[in-house]
Short mmCIF file of C-alpha atoms in Angstrom, two decimals:
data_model
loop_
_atom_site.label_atom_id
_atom_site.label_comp_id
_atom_site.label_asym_id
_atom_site.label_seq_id
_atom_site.Cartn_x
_atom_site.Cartn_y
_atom_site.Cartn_z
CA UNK A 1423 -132.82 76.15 103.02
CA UNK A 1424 -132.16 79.44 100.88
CA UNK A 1425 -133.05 77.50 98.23
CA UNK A 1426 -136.50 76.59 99.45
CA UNK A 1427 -136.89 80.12 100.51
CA UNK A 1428 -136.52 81.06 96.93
CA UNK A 1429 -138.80 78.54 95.41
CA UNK A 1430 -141.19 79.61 97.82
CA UNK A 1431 -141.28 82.90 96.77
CA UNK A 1432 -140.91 82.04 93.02
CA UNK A 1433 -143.96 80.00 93.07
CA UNK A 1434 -145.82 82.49 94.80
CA UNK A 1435 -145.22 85.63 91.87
CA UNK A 1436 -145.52 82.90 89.36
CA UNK A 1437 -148.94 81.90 90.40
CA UNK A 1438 -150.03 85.26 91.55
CA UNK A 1439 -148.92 86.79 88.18
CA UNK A 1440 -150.37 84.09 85.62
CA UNK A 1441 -152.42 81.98 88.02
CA UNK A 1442 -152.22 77.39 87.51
CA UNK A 1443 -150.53 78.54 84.40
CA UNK A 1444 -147.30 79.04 85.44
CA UNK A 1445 -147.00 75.37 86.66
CA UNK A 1446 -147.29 74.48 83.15
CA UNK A 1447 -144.35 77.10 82.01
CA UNK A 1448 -142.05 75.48 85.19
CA UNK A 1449 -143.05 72.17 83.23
CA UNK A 1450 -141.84 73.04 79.66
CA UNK A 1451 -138.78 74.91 81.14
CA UNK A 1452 -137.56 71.49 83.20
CA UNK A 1453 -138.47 69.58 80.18
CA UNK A 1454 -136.40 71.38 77.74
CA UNK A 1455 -133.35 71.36 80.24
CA UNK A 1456 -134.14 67.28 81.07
CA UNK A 1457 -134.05 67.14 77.20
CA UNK A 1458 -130.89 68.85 76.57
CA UNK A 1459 -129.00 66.98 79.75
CA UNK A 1460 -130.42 64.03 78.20
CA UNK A 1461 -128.71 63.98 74.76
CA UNK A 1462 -125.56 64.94 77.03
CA UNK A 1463 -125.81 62.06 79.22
CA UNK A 1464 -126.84 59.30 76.70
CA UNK A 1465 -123.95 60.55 74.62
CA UNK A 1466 -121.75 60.42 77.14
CA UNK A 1467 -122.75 57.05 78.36
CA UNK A 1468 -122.87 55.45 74.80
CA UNK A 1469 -118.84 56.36 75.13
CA UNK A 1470 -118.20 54.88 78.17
CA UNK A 1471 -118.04 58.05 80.33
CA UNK A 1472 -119.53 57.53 83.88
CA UNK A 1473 -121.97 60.33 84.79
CA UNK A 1474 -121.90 60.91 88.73
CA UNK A 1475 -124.95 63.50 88.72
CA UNK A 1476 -128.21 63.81 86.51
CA UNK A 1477 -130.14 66.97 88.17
CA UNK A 1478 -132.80 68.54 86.90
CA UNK A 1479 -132.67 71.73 88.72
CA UNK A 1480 -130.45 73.49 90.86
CA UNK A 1481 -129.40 74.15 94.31
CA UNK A 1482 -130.48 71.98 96.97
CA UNK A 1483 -131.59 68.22 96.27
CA UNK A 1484 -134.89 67.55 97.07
CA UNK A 1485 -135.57 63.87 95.77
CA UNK A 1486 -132.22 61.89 95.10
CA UNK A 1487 -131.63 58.06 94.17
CA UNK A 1488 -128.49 56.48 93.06
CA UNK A 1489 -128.35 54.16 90.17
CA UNK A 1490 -125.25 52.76 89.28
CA UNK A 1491 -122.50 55.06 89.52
CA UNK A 1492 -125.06 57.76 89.11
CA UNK A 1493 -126.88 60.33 91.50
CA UNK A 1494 -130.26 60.85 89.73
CA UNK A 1495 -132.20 64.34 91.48
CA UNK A 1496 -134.55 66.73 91.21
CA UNK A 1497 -133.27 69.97 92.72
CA UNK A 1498 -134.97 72.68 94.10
CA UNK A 1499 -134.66 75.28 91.74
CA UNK A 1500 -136.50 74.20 88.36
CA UNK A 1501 -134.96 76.76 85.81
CA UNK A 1502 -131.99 74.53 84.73
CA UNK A 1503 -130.34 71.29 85.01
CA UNK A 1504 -126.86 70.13 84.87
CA UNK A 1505 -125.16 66.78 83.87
CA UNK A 1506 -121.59 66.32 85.76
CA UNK A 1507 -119.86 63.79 83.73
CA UNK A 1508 -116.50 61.86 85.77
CA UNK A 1509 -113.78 63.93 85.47
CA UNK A 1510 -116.00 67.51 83.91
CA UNK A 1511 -116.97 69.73 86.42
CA UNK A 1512 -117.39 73.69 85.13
CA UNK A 1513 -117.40 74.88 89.04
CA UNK A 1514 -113.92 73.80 89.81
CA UNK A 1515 -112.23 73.75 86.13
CA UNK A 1516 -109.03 72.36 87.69
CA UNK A 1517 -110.15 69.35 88.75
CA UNK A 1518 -109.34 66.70 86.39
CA UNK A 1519 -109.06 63.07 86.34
CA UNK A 1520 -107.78 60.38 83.80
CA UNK A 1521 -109.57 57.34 84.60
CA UNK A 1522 -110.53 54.85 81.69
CA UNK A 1523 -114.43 55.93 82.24
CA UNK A 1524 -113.53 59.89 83.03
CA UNK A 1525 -114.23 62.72 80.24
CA UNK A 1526 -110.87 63.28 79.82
CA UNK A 1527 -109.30 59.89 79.01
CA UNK A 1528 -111.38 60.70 75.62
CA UNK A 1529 -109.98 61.76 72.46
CA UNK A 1530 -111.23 65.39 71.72
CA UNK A 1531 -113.58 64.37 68.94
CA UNK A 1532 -115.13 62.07 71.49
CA UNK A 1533 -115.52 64.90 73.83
CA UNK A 1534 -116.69 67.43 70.89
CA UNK A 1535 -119.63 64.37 70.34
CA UNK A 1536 -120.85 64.37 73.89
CA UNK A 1537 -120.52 68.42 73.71
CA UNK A 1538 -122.56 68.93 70.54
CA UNK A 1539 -125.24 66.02 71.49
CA UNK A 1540 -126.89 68.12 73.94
CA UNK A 1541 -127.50 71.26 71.78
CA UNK A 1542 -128.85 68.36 68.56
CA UNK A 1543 -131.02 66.92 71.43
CA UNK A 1544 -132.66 70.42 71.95
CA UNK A 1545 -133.09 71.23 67.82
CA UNK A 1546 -134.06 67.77 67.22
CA UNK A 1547 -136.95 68.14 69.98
CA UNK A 1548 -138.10 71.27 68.20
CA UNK A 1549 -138.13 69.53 64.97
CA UNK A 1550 -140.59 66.81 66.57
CA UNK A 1551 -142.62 69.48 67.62
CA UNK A 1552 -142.71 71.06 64.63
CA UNK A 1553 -143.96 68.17 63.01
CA UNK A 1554 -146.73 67.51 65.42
CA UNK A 1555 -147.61 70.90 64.58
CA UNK A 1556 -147.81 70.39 61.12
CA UNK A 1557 -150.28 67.68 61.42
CA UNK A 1558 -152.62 69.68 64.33
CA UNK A 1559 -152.40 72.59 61.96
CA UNK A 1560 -151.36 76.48 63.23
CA UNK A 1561 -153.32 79.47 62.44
CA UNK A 1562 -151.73 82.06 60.16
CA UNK A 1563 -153.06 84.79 58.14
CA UNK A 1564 -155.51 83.75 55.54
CA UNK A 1565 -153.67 84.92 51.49
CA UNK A 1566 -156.78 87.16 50.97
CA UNK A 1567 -156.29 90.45 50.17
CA UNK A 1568 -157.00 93.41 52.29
CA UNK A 1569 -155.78 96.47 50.33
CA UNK A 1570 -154.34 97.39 47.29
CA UNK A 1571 -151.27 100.11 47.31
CA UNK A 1572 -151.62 103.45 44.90
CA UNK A 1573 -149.40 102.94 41.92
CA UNK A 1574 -148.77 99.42 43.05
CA UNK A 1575 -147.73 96.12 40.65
CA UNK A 1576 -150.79 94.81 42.19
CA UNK A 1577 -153.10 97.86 41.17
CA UNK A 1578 -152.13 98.06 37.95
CA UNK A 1579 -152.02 94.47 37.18
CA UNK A 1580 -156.28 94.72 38.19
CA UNK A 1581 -156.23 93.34 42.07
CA UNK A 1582 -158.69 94.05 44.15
CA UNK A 1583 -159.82 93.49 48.17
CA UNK A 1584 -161.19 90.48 48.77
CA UNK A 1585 -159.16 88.47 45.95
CA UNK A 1586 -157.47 85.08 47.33
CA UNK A 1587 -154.11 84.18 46.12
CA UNK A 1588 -153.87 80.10 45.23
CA UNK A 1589 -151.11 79.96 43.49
CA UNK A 1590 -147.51 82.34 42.45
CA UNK A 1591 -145.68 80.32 39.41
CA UNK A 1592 -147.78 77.28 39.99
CA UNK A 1593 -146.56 77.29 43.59
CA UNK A 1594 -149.73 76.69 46.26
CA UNK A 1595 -149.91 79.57 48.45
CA UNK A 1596 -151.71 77.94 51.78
CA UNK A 1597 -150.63 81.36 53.80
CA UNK A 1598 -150.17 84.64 53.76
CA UNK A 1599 -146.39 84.64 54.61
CA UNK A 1600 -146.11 82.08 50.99
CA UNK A 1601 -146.37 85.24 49.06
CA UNK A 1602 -143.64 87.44 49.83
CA UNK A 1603 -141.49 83.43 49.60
CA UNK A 1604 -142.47 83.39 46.09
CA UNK A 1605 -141.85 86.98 44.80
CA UNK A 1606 -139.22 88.04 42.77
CA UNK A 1607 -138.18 90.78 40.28
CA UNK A 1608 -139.41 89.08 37.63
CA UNK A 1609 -142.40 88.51 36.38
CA UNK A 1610 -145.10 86.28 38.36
CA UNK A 1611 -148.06 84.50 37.44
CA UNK A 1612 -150.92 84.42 39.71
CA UNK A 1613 -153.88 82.46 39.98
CA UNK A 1614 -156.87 84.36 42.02
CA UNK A 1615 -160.07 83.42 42.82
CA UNK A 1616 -162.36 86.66 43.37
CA UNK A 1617 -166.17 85.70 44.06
CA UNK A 1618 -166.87 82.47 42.51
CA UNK A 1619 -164.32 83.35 39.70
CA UNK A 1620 -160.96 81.64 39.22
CA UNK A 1621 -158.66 84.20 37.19
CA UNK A 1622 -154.91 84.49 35.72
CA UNK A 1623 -152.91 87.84 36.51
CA UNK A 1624 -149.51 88.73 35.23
CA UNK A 1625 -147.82 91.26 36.64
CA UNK A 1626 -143.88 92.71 37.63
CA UNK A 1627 -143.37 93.40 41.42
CA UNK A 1628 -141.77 96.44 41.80
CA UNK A 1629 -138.97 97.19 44.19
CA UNK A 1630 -139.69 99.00 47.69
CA UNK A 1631 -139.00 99.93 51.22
CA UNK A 1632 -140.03 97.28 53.69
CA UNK A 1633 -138.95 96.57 57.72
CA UNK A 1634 -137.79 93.44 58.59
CA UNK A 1635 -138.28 91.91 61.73
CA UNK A 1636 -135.12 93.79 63.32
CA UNK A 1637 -136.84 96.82 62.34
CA UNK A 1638 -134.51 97.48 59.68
CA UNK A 1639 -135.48 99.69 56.36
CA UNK A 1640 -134.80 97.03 53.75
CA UNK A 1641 -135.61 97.41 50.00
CA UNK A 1642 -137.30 94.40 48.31
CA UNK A 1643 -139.53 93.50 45.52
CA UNK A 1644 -143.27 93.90 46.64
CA UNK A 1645 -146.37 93.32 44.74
CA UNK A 1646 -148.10 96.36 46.76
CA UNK A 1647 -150.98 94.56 49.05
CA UNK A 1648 -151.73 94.01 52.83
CA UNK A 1649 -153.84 90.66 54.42
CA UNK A 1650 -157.18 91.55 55.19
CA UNK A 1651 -156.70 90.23 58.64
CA UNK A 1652 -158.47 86.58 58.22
CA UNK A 1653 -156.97 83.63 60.25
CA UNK A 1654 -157.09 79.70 58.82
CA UNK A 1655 -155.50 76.75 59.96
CA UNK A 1656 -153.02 75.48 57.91
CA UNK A 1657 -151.89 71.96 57.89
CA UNK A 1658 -149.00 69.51 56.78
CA UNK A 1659 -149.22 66.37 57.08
CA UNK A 1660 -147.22 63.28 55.45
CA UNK A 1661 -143.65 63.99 53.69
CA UNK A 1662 -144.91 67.66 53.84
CA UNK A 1663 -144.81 67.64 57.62
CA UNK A 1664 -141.11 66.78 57.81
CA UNK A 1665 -140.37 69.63 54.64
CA UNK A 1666 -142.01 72.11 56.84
CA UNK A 1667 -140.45 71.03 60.28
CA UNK A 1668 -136.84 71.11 58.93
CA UNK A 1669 -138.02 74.54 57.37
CA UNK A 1670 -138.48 76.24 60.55
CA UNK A 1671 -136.35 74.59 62.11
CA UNK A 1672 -133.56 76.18 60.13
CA UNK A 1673 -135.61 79.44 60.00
CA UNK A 1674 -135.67 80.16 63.80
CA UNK A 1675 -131.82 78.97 63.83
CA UNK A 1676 -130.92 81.47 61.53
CA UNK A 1677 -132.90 84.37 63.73
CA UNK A 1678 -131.21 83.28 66.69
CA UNK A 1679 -127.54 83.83 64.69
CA UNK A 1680 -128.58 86.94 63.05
CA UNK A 1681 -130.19 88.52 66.33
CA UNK A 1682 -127.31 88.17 67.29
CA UNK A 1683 -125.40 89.60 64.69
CA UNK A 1684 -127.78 92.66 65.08
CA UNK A 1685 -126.92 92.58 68.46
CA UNK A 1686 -123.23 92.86 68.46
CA UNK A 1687 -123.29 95.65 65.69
CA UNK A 1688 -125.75 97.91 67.48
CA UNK A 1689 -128.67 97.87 65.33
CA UNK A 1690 -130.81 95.91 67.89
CA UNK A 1691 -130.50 97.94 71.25
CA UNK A 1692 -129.18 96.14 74.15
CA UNK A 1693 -132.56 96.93 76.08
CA UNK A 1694 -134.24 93.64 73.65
CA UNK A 1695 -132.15 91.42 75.06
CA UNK A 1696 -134.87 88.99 77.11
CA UNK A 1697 -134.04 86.54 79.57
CA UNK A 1698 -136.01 83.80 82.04
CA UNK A 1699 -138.55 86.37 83.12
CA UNK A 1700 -139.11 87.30 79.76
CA UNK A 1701 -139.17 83.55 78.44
CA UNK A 1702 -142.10 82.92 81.66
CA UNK A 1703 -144.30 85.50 80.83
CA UNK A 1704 -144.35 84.57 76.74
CA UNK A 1705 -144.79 81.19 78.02
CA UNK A 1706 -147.83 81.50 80.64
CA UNK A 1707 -149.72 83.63 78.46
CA UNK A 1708 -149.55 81.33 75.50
CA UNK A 1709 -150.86 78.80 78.44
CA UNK A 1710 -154.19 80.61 78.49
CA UNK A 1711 -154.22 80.92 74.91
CA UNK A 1712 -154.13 78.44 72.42
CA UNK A 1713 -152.54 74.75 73.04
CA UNK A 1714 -150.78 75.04 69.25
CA UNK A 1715 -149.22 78.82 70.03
CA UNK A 1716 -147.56 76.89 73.47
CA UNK A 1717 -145.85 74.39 70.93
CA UNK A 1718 -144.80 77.50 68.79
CA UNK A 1719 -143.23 79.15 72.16
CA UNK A 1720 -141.68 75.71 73.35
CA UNK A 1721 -140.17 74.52 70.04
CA UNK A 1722 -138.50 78.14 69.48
CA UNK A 1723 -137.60 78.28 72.98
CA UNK A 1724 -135.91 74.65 72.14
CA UNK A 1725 -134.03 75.81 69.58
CA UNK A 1726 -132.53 79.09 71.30
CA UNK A 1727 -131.32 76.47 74.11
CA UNK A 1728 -129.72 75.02 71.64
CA UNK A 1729 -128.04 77.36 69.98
CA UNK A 1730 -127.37 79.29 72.75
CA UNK A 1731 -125.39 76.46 74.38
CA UNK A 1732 -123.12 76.41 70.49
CA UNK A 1733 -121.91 80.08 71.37
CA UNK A 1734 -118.11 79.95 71.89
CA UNK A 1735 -118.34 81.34 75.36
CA UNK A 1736 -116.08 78.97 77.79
CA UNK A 1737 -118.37 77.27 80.76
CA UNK A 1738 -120.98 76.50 77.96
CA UNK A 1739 -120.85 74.22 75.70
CA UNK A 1740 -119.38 76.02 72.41
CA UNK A 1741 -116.78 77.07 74.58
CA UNK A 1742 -115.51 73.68 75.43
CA UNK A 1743 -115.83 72.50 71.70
CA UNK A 1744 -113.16 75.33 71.33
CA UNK A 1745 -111.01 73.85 73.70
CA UNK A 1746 -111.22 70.76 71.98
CA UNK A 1747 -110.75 71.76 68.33
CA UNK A 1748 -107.77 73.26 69.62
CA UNK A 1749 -106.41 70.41 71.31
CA UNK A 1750 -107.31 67.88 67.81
CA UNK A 1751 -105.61 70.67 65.82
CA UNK A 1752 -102.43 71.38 67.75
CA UNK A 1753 -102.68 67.49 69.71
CA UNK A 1754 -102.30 69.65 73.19
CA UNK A 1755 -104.27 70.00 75.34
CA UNK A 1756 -105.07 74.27 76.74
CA UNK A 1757 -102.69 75.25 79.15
CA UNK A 1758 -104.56 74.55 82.89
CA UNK A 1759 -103.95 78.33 83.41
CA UNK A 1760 -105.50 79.83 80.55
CA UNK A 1761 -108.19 77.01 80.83
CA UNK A 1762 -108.85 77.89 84.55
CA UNK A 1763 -109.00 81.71 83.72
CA UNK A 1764 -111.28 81.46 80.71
CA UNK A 1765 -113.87 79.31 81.91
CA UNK A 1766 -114.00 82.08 84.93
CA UNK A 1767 -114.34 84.75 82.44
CA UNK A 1768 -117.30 82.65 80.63
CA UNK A 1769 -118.66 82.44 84.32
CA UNK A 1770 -118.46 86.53 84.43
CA UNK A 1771 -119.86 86.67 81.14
CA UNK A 1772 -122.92 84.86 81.12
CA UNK A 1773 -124.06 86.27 85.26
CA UNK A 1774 -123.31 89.59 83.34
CA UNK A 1775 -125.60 88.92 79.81
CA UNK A 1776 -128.16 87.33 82.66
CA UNK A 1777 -128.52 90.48 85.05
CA UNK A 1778 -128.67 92.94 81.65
CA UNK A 1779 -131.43 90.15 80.69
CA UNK A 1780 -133.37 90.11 83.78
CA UNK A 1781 -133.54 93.90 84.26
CA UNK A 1782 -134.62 94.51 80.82
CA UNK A 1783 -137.57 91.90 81.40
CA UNK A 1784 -138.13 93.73 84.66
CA UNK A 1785 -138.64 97.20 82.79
CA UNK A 1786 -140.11 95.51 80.16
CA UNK A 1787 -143.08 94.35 82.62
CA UNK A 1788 -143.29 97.81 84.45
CA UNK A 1789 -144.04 99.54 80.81
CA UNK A 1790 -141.00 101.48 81.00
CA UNK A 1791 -139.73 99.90 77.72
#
């Protein structure tokens, strides 16, 4: 019943706050878990594990059917899901069993494979995506120039506003993010089209203060112009369409891993850590937006789920791959004890990094950060 009570309630600020909308944000949000429980439970299967619950959702089961040895449900609160494989069960960590079609009757690689397939399922899903979006084309910033720096490379070397940047080194420059890709110390060869004009420039980028996306004060080589602000829809399509899906794919995994590296040392504040409230909001208003900015949200939103689930916190995923590794290096198996007590501690650590999350969303959304 309390979990009614708080659907209720969540479906009435959801659709107050961002209108039919939110429905579609519930959607993605169920889909990504469904995903990620998928990859768990068809691993899992293809290994001869029984699985005696598939729930997307949590707390109390609202539509339930048994199939097999396995309890298929939807569950009443949509912001999750949860696989419990025979003889798995992160609730009561001491409760084991050895049966020929239980988790643990598996060698530890075996286990590790089930583990990691959830996690692939997720980055593999934002790969797809990233593909489709390839081929429906994204807007970006148009690689026209908007100004010219004083004392710049690009000054000197003769460029002016309006110019269009095809090509750095014989490279194609479709965007305005391909330029800063393509420039080096040394020197670069541009091709420019300025009126109706197609023109060669040579020139040395010279080395300068930037901020990254951390907000850090980084020094790298810059030609010395802005975008003038024009949006075009880029495209990829055939081989080029997997190139640029494994691209970003590995781009937003390697933000994920240095945000957090940011995080840890102190240079990102605590207060930017965002959590479910933050990940509805991004995700409703891209709703009444643009259908290819959704895919952006959902596909990165993919791959933190992913990643996320590869930390080595015990009770998620990288955690038990820990446990494992330890077991296939040493060929025993963690002490019940210490098992018990960690996976309690990863318990304590993730309700803590999701109450510092969900206040920080909460200011966040009263303007107070």
């Amino acid at each position: 019943m309390k979990s009614i009570i708080f659907v209720i309630a969540l479906l009435g600020l959801g659709i107050y706050g961002y209108s039919w909308h939110f429905f579609i944000t519930l959607f993605i949000i169920s889909f990504l878990v469904f995903f990620h429980e998928l990859g768990h439970f068809l691993a899992a299967r293809s290994v001869g594990v029984s699985v005696n619950t598939f729930s997307i959702g949590f707390g109390q089961k609202l539509i339930s059917k048994h199939i097999g040895n396995t309890q298929y449900c939807i569950s009443a609160i949509p912001l999750g899901g949860y696989v419990q494989l025979k003889g798995q069960d992160d609730t009561d960590p001491s409760s084991k069993n050895y049966d020929p079609d239980s988790y643990n009757s598996l060698t530890p690689l075996k286990r590790i494979y089930i583990l990691l397939a959830g996690p692939f399922f997720n980055i593999f899903l934002a790969f797809l995506i990233y593909i489709t979006l390839g081929f429906l084309g994204a807007h970006k910033l148009a690689p026209i120039v908007g100004n010219v720096l004083e004392n710049s490379a690009a000054q000197s070397a003769g460029i002016v506003k309006n110019d269009k940047i095809l090509s750095i080194n014989d490279e194609i420059i479709k965007e305005w993010d391909d330029i800063s890709k393509r420039v080096k110390l040394d020197p670069v060869v541009l091709q420019i089209q300025r009126e109706s004009q197609t023109i060669q420039i040579t020139l040395t980028p010279k080395i300068g203060e930037s901020v990254n996306i951390f907000g850090e004060s980084i020094q790298k080589p810059l030609i010395g112009i802005s975008p003038s602000g024009e949006m075009i829809k880029v495209y990829h399509t055939g081989f080029s369409a997997i190139t640029y899906a494994f691209n970003e794919t590995a781009r937003a995994s390697k933000l994920i891993f240095q945000g957090f590296e940011k995080l840890i040392t102190g240079i990102v504040p605590i207060k930017e850590m965002g959590g479910i409230v933050q990940i509805t909001d991004i995700t409703s208003k891209a709703a009444k937006s643009d259908f290819t900015v959704l895919l952006i949200i959902t596909a990165l939103i993919s791959v933190n789920l992913g990643i996320l689930n590869l930390l080595p916190i015990p009770a998620l995923d990288g955690g038990h791959i820990i446990f494992n590794t330890y077991e296939l290096i040493t060929g025993k198996e963690v002490s019940e004890k210490v098992f018990v007590y960690l996976t309690y501690l990863g318990w304590a650590i993730l309700l803590t990094l999701m109450l510092i999350a969900t206040f920080n969303d909460i200011m966040r959304l009263k303007g107070d950060y």
